[in-house]
Short mmCIF file of C-alpha atoms in Angstrom, two decimals:
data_model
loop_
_atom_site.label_atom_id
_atom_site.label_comp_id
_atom_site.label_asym_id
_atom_site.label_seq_id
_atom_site.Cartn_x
_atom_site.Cartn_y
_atom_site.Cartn_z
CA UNK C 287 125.44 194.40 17.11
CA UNK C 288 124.64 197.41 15.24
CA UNK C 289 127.29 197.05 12.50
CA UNK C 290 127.81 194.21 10.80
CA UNK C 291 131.62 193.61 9.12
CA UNK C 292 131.89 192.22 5.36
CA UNK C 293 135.83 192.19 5.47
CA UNK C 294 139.27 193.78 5.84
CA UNK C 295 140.97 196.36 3.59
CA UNK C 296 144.76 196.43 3.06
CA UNK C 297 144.43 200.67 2.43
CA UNK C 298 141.85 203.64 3.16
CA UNK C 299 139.65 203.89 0.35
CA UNK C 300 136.36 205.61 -1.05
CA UNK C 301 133.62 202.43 0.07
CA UNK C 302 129.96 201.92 -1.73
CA UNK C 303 127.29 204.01 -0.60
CA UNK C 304 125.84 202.64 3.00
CA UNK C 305 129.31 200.87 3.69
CA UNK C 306 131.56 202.56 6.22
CA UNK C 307 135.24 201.93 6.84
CA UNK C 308 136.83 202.31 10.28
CA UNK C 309 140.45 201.24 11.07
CA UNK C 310 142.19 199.17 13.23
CA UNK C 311 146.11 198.96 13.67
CA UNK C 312 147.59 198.95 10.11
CA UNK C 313 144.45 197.19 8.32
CA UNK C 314 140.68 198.87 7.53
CA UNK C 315 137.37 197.31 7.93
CA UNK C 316 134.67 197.44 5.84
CA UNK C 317 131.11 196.98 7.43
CA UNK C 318 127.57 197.95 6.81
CA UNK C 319 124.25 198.73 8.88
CA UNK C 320 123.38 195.64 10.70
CA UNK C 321 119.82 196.43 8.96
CA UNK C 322 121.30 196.62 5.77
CA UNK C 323 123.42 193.65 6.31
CA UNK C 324 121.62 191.13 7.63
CA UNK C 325 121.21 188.51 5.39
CA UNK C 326 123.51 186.38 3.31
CA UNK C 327 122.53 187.63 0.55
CA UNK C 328 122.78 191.45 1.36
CA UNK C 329 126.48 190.57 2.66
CA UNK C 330 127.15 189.22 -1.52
CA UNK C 331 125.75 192.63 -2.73
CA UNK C 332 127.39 194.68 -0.52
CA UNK C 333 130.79 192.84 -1.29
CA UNK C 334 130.05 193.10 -5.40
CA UNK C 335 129.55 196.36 -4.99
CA UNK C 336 132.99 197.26 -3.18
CA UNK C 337 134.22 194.53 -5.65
CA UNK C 338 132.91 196.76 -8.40
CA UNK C 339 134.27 199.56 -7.26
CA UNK C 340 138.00 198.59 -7.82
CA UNK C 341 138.53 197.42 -4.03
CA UNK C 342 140.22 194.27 -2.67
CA UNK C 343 138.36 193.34 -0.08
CA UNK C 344 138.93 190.13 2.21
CA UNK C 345 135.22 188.61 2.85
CA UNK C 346 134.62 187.14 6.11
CA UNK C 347 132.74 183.68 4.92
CA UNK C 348 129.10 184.84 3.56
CA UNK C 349 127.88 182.75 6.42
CA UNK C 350 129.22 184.31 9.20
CA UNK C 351 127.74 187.38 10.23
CA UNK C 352 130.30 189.46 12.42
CA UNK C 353 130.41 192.29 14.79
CA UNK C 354 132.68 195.16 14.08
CA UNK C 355 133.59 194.50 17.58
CA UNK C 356 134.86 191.40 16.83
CA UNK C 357 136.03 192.22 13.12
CA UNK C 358 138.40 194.88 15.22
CA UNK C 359 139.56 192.50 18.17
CA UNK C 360 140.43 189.79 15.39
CA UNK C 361 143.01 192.27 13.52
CA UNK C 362 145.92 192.53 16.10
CA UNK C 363 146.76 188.89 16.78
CA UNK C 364 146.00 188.00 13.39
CA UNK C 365 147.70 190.85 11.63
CA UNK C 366 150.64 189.66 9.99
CA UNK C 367 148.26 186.25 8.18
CA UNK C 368 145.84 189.28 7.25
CA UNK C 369 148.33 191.02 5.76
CA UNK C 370 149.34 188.39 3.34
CA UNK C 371 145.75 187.45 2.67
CA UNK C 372 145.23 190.56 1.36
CA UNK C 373 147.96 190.56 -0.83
CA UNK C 374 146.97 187.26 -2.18
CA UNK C 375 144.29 188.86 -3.20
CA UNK C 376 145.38 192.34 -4.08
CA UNK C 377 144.12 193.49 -8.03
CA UNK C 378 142.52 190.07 -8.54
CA UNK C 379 138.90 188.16 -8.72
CA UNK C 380 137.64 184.87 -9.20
CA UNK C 381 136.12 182.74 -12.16
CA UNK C 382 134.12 180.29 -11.29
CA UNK C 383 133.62 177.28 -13.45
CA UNK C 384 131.12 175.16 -12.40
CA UNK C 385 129.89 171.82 -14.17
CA UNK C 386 126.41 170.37 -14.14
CA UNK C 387 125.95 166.73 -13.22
CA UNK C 388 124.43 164.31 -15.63
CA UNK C 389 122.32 161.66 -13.94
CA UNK C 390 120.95 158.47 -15.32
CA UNK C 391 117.16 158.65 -14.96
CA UNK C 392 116.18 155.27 -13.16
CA UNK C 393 112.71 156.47 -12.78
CA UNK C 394 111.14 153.59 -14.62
CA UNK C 395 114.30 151.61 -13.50
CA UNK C 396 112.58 148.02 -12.01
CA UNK C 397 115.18 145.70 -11.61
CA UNK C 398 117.57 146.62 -8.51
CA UNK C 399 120.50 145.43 -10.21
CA UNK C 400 120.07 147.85 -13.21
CA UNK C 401 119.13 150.62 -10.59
CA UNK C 402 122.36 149.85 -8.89
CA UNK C 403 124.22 149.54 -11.94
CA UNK C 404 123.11 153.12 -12.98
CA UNK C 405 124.03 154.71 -10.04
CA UNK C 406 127.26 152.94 -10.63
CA UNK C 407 127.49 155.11 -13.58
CA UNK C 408 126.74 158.38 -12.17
CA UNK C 409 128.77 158.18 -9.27
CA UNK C 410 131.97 156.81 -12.61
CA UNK C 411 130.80 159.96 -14.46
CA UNK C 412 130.75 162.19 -11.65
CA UNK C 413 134.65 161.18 -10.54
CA UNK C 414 135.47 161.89 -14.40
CA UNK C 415 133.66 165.44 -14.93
CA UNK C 416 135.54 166.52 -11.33
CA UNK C 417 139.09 165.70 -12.58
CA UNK C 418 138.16 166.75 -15.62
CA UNK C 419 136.76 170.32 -14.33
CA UNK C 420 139.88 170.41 -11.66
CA UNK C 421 142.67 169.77 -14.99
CA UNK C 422 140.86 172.25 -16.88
CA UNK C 423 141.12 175.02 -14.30
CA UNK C 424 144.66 174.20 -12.84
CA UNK C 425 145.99 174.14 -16.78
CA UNK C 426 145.10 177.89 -16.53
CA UNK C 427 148.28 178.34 -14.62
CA UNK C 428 146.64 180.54 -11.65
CA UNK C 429 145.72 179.62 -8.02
CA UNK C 430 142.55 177.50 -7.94
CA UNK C 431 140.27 176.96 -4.97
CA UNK C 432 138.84 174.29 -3.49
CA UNK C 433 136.21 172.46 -5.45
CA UNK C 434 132.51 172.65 -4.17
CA UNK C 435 130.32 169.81 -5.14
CA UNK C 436 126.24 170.18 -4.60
CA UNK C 437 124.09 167.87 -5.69
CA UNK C 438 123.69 169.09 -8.87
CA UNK C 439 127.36 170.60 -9.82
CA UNK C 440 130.84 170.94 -9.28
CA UNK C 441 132.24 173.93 -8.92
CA UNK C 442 135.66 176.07 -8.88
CA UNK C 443 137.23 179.10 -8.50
CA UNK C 444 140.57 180.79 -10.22
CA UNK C 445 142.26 183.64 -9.31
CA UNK C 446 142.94 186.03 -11.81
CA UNK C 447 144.18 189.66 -11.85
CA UNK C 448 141.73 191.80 -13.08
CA UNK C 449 143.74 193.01 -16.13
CA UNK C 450 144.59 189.46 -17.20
CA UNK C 451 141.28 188.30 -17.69
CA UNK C 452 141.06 188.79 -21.36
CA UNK C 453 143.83 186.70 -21.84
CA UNK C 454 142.67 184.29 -19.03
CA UNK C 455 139.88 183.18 -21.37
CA UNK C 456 141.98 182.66 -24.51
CA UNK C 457 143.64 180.31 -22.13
CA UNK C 458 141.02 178.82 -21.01
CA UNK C 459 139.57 178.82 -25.15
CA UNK C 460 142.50 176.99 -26.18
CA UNK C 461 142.88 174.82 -22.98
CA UNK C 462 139.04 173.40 -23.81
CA UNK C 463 139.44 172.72 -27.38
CA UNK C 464 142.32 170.50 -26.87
CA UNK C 465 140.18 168.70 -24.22
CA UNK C 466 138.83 165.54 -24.66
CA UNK C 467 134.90 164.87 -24.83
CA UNK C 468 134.36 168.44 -25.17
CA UNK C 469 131.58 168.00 -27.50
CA UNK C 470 129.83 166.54 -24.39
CA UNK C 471 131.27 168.37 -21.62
CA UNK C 472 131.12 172.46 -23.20
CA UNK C 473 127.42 172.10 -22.75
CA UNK C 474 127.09 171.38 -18.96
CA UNK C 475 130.00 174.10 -18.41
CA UNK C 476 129.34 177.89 -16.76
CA UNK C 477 132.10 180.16 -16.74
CA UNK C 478 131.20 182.97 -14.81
CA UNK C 479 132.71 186.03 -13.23
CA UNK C 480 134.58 188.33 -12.37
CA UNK C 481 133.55 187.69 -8.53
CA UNK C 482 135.65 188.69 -5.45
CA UNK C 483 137.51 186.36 -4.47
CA UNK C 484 135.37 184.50 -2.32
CA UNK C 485 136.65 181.19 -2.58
CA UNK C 486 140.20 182.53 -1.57
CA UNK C 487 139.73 184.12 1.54
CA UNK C 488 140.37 180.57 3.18
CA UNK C 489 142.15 182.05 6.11
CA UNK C 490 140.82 180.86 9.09
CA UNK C 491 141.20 182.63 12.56
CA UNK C 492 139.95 182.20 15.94
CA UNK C 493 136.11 184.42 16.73
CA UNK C 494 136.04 185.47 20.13
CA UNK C 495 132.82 183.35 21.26
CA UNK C 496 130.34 186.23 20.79
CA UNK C 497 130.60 186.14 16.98
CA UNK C 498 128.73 182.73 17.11
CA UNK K 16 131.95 174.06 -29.83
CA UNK K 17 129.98 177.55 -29.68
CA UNK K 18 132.71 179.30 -27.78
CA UNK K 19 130.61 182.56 -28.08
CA UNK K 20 128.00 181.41 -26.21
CA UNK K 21 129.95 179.24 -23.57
CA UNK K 22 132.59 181.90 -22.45
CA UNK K 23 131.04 184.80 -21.65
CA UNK K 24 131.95 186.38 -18.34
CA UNK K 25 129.47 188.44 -16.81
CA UNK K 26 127.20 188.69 -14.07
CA UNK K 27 124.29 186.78 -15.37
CA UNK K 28 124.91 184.23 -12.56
CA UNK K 29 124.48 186.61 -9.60
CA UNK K 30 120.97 185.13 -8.62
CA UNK K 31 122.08 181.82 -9.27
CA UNK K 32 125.07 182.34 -6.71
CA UNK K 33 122.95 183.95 -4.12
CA UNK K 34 120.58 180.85 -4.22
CA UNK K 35 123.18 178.93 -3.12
CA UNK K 36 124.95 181.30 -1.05
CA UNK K 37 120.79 182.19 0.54
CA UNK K 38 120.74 178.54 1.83
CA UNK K 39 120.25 178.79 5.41
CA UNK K 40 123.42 177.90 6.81
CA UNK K 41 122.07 176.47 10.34
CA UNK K 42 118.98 174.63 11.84
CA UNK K 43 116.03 176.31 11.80
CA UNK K 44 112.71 175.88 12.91
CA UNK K 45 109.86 178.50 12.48
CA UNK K 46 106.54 178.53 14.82
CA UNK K 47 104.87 179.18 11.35
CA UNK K 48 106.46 176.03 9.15
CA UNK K 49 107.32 173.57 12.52
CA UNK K 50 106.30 170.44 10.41
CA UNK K 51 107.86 171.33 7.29
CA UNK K 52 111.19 172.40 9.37
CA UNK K 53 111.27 168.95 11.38
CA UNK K 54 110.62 166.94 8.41
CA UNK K 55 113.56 168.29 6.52
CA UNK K 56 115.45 167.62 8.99
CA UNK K 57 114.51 164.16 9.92
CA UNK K 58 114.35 163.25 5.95
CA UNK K 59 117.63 164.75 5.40
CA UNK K 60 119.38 162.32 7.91
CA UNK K 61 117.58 159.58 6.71
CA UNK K 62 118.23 160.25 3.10
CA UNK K 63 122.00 160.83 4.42
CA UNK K 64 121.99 157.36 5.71
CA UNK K 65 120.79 156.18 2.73
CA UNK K 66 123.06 157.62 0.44
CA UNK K 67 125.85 156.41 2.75
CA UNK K 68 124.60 153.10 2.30
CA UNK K 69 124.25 153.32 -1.23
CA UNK K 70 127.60 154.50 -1.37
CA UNK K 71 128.77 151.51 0.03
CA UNK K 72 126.60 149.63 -2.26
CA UNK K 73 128.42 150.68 -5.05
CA UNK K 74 131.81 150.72 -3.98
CA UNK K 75 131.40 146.63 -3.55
CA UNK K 76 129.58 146.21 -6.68
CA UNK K 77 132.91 148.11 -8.47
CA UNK K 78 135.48 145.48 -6.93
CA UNK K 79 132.88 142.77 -7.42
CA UNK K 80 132.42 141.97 -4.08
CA UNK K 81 128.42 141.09 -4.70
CA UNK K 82 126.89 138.39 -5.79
CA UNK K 83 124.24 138.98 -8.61
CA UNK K 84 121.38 138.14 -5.85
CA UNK K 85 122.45 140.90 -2.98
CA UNK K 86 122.98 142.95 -5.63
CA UNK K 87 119.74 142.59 -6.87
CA UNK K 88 118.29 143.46 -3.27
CA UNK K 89 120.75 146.26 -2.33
CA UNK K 90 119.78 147.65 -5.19
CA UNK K 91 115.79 146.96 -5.11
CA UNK K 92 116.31 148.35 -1.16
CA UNK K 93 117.91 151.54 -1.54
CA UNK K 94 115.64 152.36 -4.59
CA UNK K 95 112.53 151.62 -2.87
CA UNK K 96 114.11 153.68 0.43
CA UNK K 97 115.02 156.57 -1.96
CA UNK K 98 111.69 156.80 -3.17
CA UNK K 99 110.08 156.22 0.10
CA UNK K 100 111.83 159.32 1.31
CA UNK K 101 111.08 161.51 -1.74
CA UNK K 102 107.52 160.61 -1.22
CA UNK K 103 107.73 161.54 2.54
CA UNK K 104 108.91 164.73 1.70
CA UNK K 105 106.32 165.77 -1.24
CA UNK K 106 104.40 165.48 1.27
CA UNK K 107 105.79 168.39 3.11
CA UNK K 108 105.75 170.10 0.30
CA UNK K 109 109.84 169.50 -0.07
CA UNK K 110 111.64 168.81 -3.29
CA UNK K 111 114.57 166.09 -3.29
CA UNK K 112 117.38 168.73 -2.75
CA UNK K 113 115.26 169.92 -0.17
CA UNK K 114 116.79 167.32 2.11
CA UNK K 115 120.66 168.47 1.22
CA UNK K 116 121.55 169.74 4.73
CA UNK K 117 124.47 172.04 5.79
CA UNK K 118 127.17 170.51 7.81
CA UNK K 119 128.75 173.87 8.42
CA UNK K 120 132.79 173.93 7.23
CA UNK K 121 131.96 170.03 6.21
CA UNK K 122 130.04 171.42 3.61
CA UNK K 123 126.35 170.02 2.59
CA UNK K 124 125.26 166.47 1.94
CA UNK K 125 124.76 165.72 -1.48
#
């Protein structure tokens, strides 16, 4: 593998320095040196940067690291799904929203009960902040993605053209001051962006068995 | 509300995203870090299991399905288990979220 392939393009386009395009059938991919590509988080630059640079790129998941090979043999019996993919995404980015946890510190906790009874409480909270987070994001009116919990957050993507985001955040203004418990929710909240799309490139199609 | 400072939408998270996006998304163990690599993994199953179980735990508790006595020892258990583990680990030199491991398109344990 001496290229390694970040995504597909719907159009031929001026890429990022180091990032070359090559086509196959009706759709372009974008890939990069495999040295210059090789980790996870050399794949995120490299997809800011064509991000940046006003293009509309389809991400293979940051986790996967492809062949061009495969990128190209992926394209014809997948074409039509990649075609509407991309024009999911065509002109538009994410925001990410992303809540941190509380937890209840049990650390001089002694009784089991009360240790049980505070992890009761987290796990209450933790059901509230993600509907909370999830009505907050779909009363935006745009596509939202799935929502990603770690042990510390939740977090969620929206899909917003990149001229609307102005007005995407008056929304969202508005949208959180007629929120309940803000006072104690606007504190734990990030809103952060515009990224591509990552969290909307959930189309999922079959690697020939050398990708793995 | 401070909407000035809340709202902002930039790019100050980058590093923040590629820390989570940097995890290493499959097994690995290193010649260099073989006791560190095998501990996180067995820890991370066990404090799986334990959070599964606690899980459980709490899910009775809500419909009132314990008396005050098991809950008393669920609870005493899984606290002494949890801190057990984190013990374990510090001894590895891992921190609690350490132990999160990634179950591929099932996303990671919590």
């Amino acid at each position: 593998m001496t290229r390694v392939a970040l995504g597909y393009l719907a159009k031929e386009s001026l890429l990022p320095s180091n990032l070359s395009l090559y086509a196959a059938s009706d759709i372009f991919i974008v890939a990069g040196h495999k040295g210059l590509c090789e980790s996870v988080t050399a794949r995120l630059f490299a997809l800011q940067a064509c991000f940046d640079s006003g293009l509309d790129v389809l991400p293979f998941a940051l986790r996967t690291r492809v062949s061009l090979d495969v990128a190209q043999s992926c394209v014809r019996p997948n074409e039509m799904a990649l075609k509407a993919a991309l024009q999911k995404i065509r002109g538009c980015g994410q925001i990410s929203l992303s809540l941190r946890k509380v937890r209840t510190d049990l650390s001089l906790e002694s009784e089991g009960r009360g240790w049980l009874a505070g992890r009761l409480s987290d796990f209450t909270n933790n059901e509230k902040d993600r509907h909370w987070l999830q009505q907050i994001v779909m009363s935006i009116g745009y596509p939202v993605s799935e929502l990603v919990e770690t042990p510390k957050s939740f977090t969620i993507g929206c899909l917003v053209s990149r001229q609307d985001v102005r007005s995407v955040i008056d929304i969202l203004h508005a949208n959180l001051a007629s929120s309940g418990d803000v006072e104690l929710l606007i504190p734990r909240l990030t809103v952060s962006g515009l990224w591509p799309a990552l969290g909307f490139a959930d189309l999922k199609i079959h690697l020939p068995a050398e990708a793995a | 509300m401070t909407e000035d400072n809340v709202l902002t939408i930039d790019a100050i998270d980058l590093q923040s995203v590629m820390a989570r996006a940097g995890h290493r998304g499959k097994v690995q163990i290193n010649p260099d870090t073989v006791e560190q690599d095998l501990a996180k993994l067995v820890l991370g199953l066990m404090e799986l299991l334990r959070q599964l179980m606690e899980l459980q735990a709490i899910r009775k508790m809500e419909k009132g399905l314990l008396s005050p006595e098991q809950e008393e020892r669920l609870g005493m258990t899984l606290m002494r288990a949890e801190q057990a583990i984190h013990d374990l680990a510090a001894r590895f030199g891992l921190k609690p979220e350490d132990l999160s491991l990634d179950l591929g398109p099932l996303g990671r344990t919590i």
